[in-house]
CSV table of C-alpha atoms and ligand atoms in Angstrom, one decimal:
chain,number,residue,atom,x,y,z
J,997,UNK,CA,100.7,145.0,29.0
J,998,UNK,CA,100.9,142.0,31.7
J,999,UNK,CA,97.9,139.6,32.9
J,1000,UNK,CA,97.5,137.9,35.7
J,1001,UNK,CA,95.3,135.0,35.5
J,1002,UNK,CA,94.1,133.1,38.8
J,1003,UNK,CA,94.1,129.4,39.0
J,1004,UNK,CA,92.6,127.3,41.5
J,1005,UNK,CA,93.0,123.5,42.0
J,1006,UNK,CA,89.6,122.1,42.4
J,1007,UNK,CA,88.0,118.5,43.0
J,1008,UNK,CA,87.9,117.8,39.1
J,1009,UNK,CA,84.2,118.2,37.2
J,1010,UNK,CA,83.7,114.9,36.6
J,1011,UNK,CA,84.3,113.1,40.0
J,1012,UNK,CA,81.2,112.8,42.3
J,1013,UNK,CA,82.4,114.3,45.6
J,1014,UNK,CA,81.7,112.3,48.9
J,1015,UNK,CA,81.0,113.3,52.0
J,1016,UNK,CA,83.4,112.6,55.1
J,1017,UNK,CA,82.0,110.0,57.1
J,1018,UNK,CA,82.0,112.5,60.1
J,1019,UNK,CA,80.6,115.3,58.3
J,1020,UNK,CA,83.4,117.7,58.6
J,1021,UNK,CA,84.1,118.2,55.0
J,1022,UNK,CA,84.4,116.4,51.6
J,1023,UNK,CA,86.7,113.5,51.3
J,1024,UNK,CA,89.7,114.5,49.0
J,1025,UNK,CA,91.6,111.4,49.6
J,1026,UNK,CA,92.4,109.6,46.3
J,1027,UNK,CA,90.4,112.0,44.3
J,1028,UNK,CA,91.4,113.1,40.5
J,1029,UNK,CA,91.7,117.4,41.2
J,1030,UNK,CA,92.0,119.6,38.2
J,1031,UNK,CA,92.4,123.2,37.4
J,1032,UNK,CA,89.0,125.1,38.3
J,1033,UNK,CA,87.3,125.1,34.8
J,1034,UNK,CA,86.6,128.6,34.4
J,1035,UNK,CA,90.5,129.3,35.0
J,1036,UNK,CA,91.2,127.1,31.9
J,1037,UNK,CA,88.9,129.5,30.2
J,1038,UNK,CA,90.4,132.7,31.9
J,1039,UNK,CA,94.0,131.4,31.1
J,1040,UNK,CA,92.8,130.8,27.3
J,1041,UNK,CA,91.5,134.4,27.0
J,1042,UNK,CA,95.0,135.6,28.4
J,1043,UNK,CA,97.0,133.6,26.1
J,1044,UNK,CA,94.5,134.9,22.9
J,1045,UNK,CA,95.2,138.7,23.9
J,1046,UNK,CA,99.0,137.7,24.0
J,1047,UNK,CA,98.6,136.2,20.7
J,1048,UNK,CA,97.2,139.6,19.6
J,1049,UNK,CA,99.8,141.6,20.7
J,1050,UNK,CA,97.7,142.8,23.2
J,1051,UNK,CA,99.3,141.2,26.2
J,1052,UNK,CA,103.0,141.0,26.3
J,1053,UNK,CA,103.5,138.4,29.4
J,1054,UNK,CA,101.0,136.1,31.4
J,1055,UNK,CA,101.5,135.6,34.7
J,1056,UNK,CA,99.6,132.8,36.5
J,1057,UNK,CA,99.2,132.8,40.0
J,1058,UNK,CA,97.3,129.8,42.4
J,1059,UNK,CA,96.8,130.0,46.3
J,1060,UNK,CA,97.0,126.8,47.8
J,1061,UNK,CA,98.6,123.6,48.8
J,1062,UNK,CA,102.1,122.5,47.5
J,1063,UNK,CA,100.4,120.2,44.8
J,1064,UNK,CA,98.6,123.3,43.4
J,1065,UNK,CA,102.0,123.4,41.2
J,1066,UNK,CA,100.6,121.0,39.2
J,1067,UNK,CA,97.7,123.3,38.2
J,1068,UNK,CA,100.1,126.0,37.5
J,1069,UNK,CA,102.2,123.8,35.2
J,1070,UNK,CA,98.8,122.9,33.2
J,1071,UNK,CA,98.7,126.9,32.5
J,1072,UNK,CA,102.1,126.8,31.8
J,1073,UNK,CA,102.1,124.0,29.6
J,1074,UNK,CA,98.9,125.6,28.0
J,1075,UNK,CA,101.1,128.4,27.0
J,1076,UNK,CA,101.6,130.7,30.2
J,1077,UNK,CA,105.0,132.4,30.6
J,1078,UNK,CA,105.6,132.6,34.8
J,1079,UNK,CA,103.8,130.9,37.7
J,1080,UNK,CA,103.7,132.1,41.5
J,1081,UNK,CA,102.3,129.6,44.1
J,1082,UNK,CA,101.6,131.3,47.1
J,1083,UNK,CA,101.6,128.1,49.3
J,1084,UNK,CA,99.7,127.2,52.5
J,1085,UNK,CA,97.9,123.9,53.6
J,1086,UNK,CA,95.0,126.1,55.3
J,1087,UNK,CA,91.3,126.2,53.2
J,1088,UNK,CA,91.7,129.7,52.3
J,1089,UNK,CA,88.8,131.5,51.9
J,1090,UNK,CA,88.0,134.5,48.9
J,1091,UNK,CA,89.0,137.5,51.0
J,1092,UNK,CA,92.2,135.9,51.9
J,1093,UNK,CA,92.7,135.1,48.0
J,1094,UNK,CA,91.8,138.7,46.9
J,1095,UNK,CA,94.0,140.3,49.4
J,1096,UNK,CA,97.3,138.1,48.3
J,1097,UNK,CA,96.1,138.7,44.8
J,1098,UNK,CA,95.9,142.5,45.7
J,1099,UNK,CA,99.4,142.3,46.9
J,1100,UNK,CA,101.2,140.5,43.7
J,1101,UNK,CA,99.1,143.2,41.7
J,1102,UNK,CA,101.0,146.1,43.5
J,1103,UNK,CA,104.4,144.2,42.9
J,1104,UNK,CA,103.5,143.3,39.4
J,1105,UNK,CA,101.2,145.8,37.9
J,1106,UNK,CA,99.4,143.6,35.2
J,1107,UNK,CA,96.8,145.9,33.1
J,1108,UNK,CA,94.4,143.0,33.4
J,1109,UNK,CA,93.6,140.6,36.2
J,1110,UNK,CA,91.4,137.6,35.1
J,1111,UNK,CA,89.6,135.4,37.2
J,1112,UNK,CA,87.2,132.4,36.7
J,1113,UNK,CA,83.6,133.3,37.4
J,1114,UNK,CA,83.4,130.9,40.3
J,1115,UNK,CA,85.3,128.0,41.6
J,1116,UNK,CA,83.6,124.7,41.0
J,1117,UNK,CA,84.3,123.7,44.7
J,1118,UNK,CA,83.1,126.5,47.4
J,1119,UNK,CA,80.9,128.1,44.2
J,1120,UNK,CA,81.5,131.4,46.2
J,1121,UNK,CA,81.8,134.0,42.9
J,1122,UNK,CA,83.5,136.6,45.2
J,1123,UNK,CA,86.8,136.2,44.7
J,1124,UNK,CA,87.4,138.2,41.1
J,1125,UNK,CA,84.8,141.3,42.5
J,1126,UNK,CA,87.0,141.5,45.9
J,1127,UNK,CA,90.2,142.1,43.9
J,1128,UNK,CA,88.6,144.8,42.0
J,1129,UNK,CA,87.2,146.5,44.9
J,1130,UNK,CA,90.6,145.9,47.1
J,1131,UNK,CA,92.3,147.5,44.2
J,1132,UNK,CA,89.8,150.2,43.4
J,1133,UNK,CA,89.6,149.1,39.5
J,1134,UNK,CA,86.8,148.7,37.2
J,1135,UNK,CA,85.2,145.2,36.9
J,1136,UNK,CA,83.8,143.1,34.0
J,1137,UNK,CA,82.3,140.1,35.6
J,1138,UNK,CA,80.9,137.1,33.9
J,1139,UNK,CA,82.8,138.0,30.7
J,1140,UNK,CA,81.4,136.3,27.3
J,1141,UNK,CA,83.5,138.6,25.1
J,1142,UNK,CA,86.5,140.9,25.4
J,1143,UNK,CA,88.2,143.3,23.6
J,1144,UNK,CA,91.3,145.3,24.4
J,1145,UNK,CA,90.7,149.0,22.6
J,1146,UNK,CA,93.2,151.5,23.6
J,1147,UNK,CA,93.4,152.3,27.2
J,1148,UNK,CA,89.8,150.1,27.9
J,1149,UNK,CA,88.7,147.0,27.9
J,1150,UNK,CA,85.2,146.5,26.5
J,1151,UNK,CA,83.5,143.6,28.1
J,1152,UNK,CA,80.2,141.6,27.0
J,1153,UNK,CA,78.5,140.1,30.3
J,1154,UNK,CA,76.4,137.5,30.5
J,1155,UNK,CA,73.6,138.8,32.3
J,1156,UNK,CA,69.8,137.4,33.1
J,1157,UNK,CA,68.3,138.0,29.7
J,1158,UNK,CA,70.7,138.6,27.7
J,1159,UNK,CA,74.2,140.3,27.1
J,1160,UNK,CA,75.4,143.7,28.5
J,1161,UNK,CA,78.2,145.8,27.4
J,1162,UNK,CA,80.6,147.7,29.5
J,1163,UNK,CA,83.7,149.4,28.7
J,1164,UNK,CA,86.1,149.8,31.6
J,1165,UNK,CA,89.5,151.7,32.0
J,1166,UNK,CA,92.5,149.9,32.3
J,1167,UNK,CA,93.9,148.5,34.7
J,1168,UNK,CA,90.8,146.1,35.2
J,1169,UNK,CA,89.8,143.0,36.5
J,1170,UNK,CA,87.4,140.5,34.8
J,1171,UNK,CA,85.5,137.2,35.2
J,1172,UNK,CA,85.5,134.4,32.6
J,1173,UNK,CA,82.1,133.0,32.1
J,1174,UNK,CA,81.5,129.5,30.1
J,1175,UNK,CA,80.9,131.0,26.7
J,1176,UNK,CA,84.3,133.3,26.5
J,1177,UNK,CA,85.6,130.4,24.5
J,1178,UNK,CA,86.8,126.9,24.4
J,1179,UNK,CA,90.4,126.6,26.1
J,1180,UNK,CA,93.1,124.6,24.2
J,1181,UNK,CA,95.0,121.8,25.2
J,1182,UNK,CA,98.2,121.1,26.0
J,1183,UNK,CA,100.4,119.7,23.6
J,1184,UNK,CA,103.2,117.3,24.4
J,1185,UNK,CA,106.1,119.3,23.4
J,1186,UNK,CA,104.5,122.3,25.6
J,1187,UNK,CA,104.0,119.6,28.7
J,1188,UNK,CA,107.9,119.1,28.2
J,1189,UNK,CA,108.7,122.8,28.1
J,1190,UNK,CA,106.6,123.8,30.8
J,1191,UNK,CA,108.5,121.9,33.2
J,1192,UNK,CA,111.3,124.7,32.6
J,1193,UNK,CA,109.4,127.7,33.0
J,1194,UNK,CA,109.7,129.9,35.9
J,1195,UNK,CA,107.7,128.9,39.1
J,1196,UNK,CA,108.0,131.1,42.1
J,1197,UNK,CA,107.2,129.7,45.3
J,1198,UNK,CA,105.6,131.8,48.1
J,1199,UNK,CA,103.5,132.0,51.2
J,1200,UNK,CA,100.8,134.4,52.4
J,1201,UNK,CA,102.9,135.6,55.6
J,1202,UNK,CA,105.3,137.3,52.3
J,1203,UNK,CA,102.5,139.5,51.3
J,1204,UNK,CA,101.3,140.2,54.8
J,1205,UNK,CA,98.2,138.2,54.5
J,1206,UNK,CA,96.5,136.1,57.7
J,1207,UNK,CA,94.7,133.1,55.9
J,1208,UNK,CA,93.1,132.4,59.2
J,1209,UNK,CA,89.3,130.9,58.0
J,1210,UNK,CA,86.6,133.6,59.4
J,1211,UNK,CA,83.9,131.0,58.5
J,1212,UNK,CA,83.8,127.8,60.7
J,1213,UNK,CA,81.9,124.3,58.9
J,1214,UNK,CA,79.1,123.2,61.2
J,1215,UNK,CA,78.6,120.2,59.2
J,1216,UNK,CA,79.0,118.7,55.7
J,1217,UNK,CA,76.2,116.6,54.5
J,1218,UNK,CA,74.8,114.4,51.2
J,1219,UNK,CA,71.8,116.2,49.9
J,1220,UNK,CA,68.3,114.2,50.7
J,1221,UNK,CA,68.0,111.1,48.6
J,1222,UNK,CA,65.2,112.1,45.9
J,1223,UNK,CA,62.5,109.9,45.7
J,1224,UNK,CA,61.8,107.6,42.8
J,1225,UNK,CA,58.9,109.0,40.0
J,1226,UNK,CA,56.0,107.3,38.8
J,1227,UNK,CA,54.6,106.8,35.6
J,1228,UNK,CA,51.1,107.5,34.8
J,1229,UNK,CA,49.0,105.9,31.9
J,1230,UNK,CA,47.3,109.0,30.6
J,1231,UNK,CA,45.9,112.5,31.8
J,1232,UNK,CA,43.0,111.0,33.8
J,1233,UNK,CA,45.2,109.4,35.9
J,1234,UNK,CA,47.7,112.3,36.1
J,1235,UNK,CA,45.0,114.4,37.2
J,1236,UNK,CA,43.7,111.4,39.6
J,1237,UNK,CA,47.2,111.1,41.1
J,1238,UNK,CA,47.8,114.9,41.9
J,1239,UNK,CA,44.2,115.2,43.8
J,1240,UNK,CA,45.2,111.9,45.7
J,1241,UNK,CA,48.3,113.9,46.4
J,1242,UNK,CA,46.3,117.0,47.7
J,1243,UNK,CA,48.1,119.2,45.2
J,1244,UNK,CA,45.3,119.4,42.5
F,259,AMP,P1,85.3,131.7,44.0
F,259,AMP,O1,84.9,133.6,44.4
F,259,AMP,O2,85.7,130.8,44.9
F,259,AMP,O3,83.9,131.4,43.6
F,259,AMP,O4,86.5,132.1,43.0
F,259,AMP,C1,86.6,132.6,41.9
F,259,AMP,C2,87.5,132.9,40.9
F,259,AMP,O5,88.8,133.3,41.7
F,259,AMP,C3,88.3,131.6,40.8
F,259,AMP,O6,87.9,130.7,39.4
F,259,AMP,C4,89.7,131.4,40.4
F,259,AMP,O7,90.1,132.1,39.0
F,259,AMP,C5,89.9,132.4,41.5
F,259,AMP,N1,90.3,131.8,42.7
F,259,AMP,C6,89.8,131.7,44.0
F,259,AMP,N2,90.2,131.0,44.9
F,259,AMP,C7,91.2,130.8,44.4
F,259,AMP,C8,92.7,130.1,44.9
F,259,AMP,N3,92.7,129.9,46.1
F,259,AMP,N4,93.8,130.4,44.0
F,259,AMP,C9,94.1,131.1,42.7
F,259,AMP,N5,92.9,131.6,42.5
F,259,AMP,C10,91.4,131.5,43.0
């Protein structure tokens, strides 16, 4: 069974994003970019399934600028077998990504598609669900644990207040949550090996998908600056302060 894993190149999670002076978006000039952290978890899970003999090939796909090649090479260095870059300089929204992944899935017939639960740049939490809907496949979102049993996959899902277990018929779509696993680091020999692994470059048009945005960004701004707090000496002073502020 083949596993298809989606990986997005996003602003690194350690970077504090800066808003462009003209309010049109986030400034990405000279900013460190990395693989979306939930996608690292998705890649790791596919590799573990391959190591267990459940998955035979791990295919990683990214939709994005030419630089997303670096992100795909990182996934190949972790151990993925093959990569496809769907190259576009457009800002691609979840529905367009889902349509592209559907078209690739129609060609590649993966038994499992694993995405991250959300991309930390747009925080949409939509793409995995849209892929499942477009393909008419079962979905196990926010996966905390996965086990393939014959022709189905059992997914423990993180839900409010606990874990929910669902059983999906294969082929299926899974979105990876934080506690699914701890992704491995790529070793130096594997980074070298990844340079010669196959990476195909396509365009959205190759899959008949129009990536023109459906949303228009009106303005991007910094969150309001939080007022500094004050320390009070004791409970009486706290109550007096709350009364003074009219909240008690
Ligand atoms: P989102 O719906 O944007 O929060 O993204 C959820 C997941 O979909 C991400 O963790 C990725 O695995 C995948 N995804 C979203 N956008 C892209 C993209 N441009 N290229 C590859 N995968 C993506």
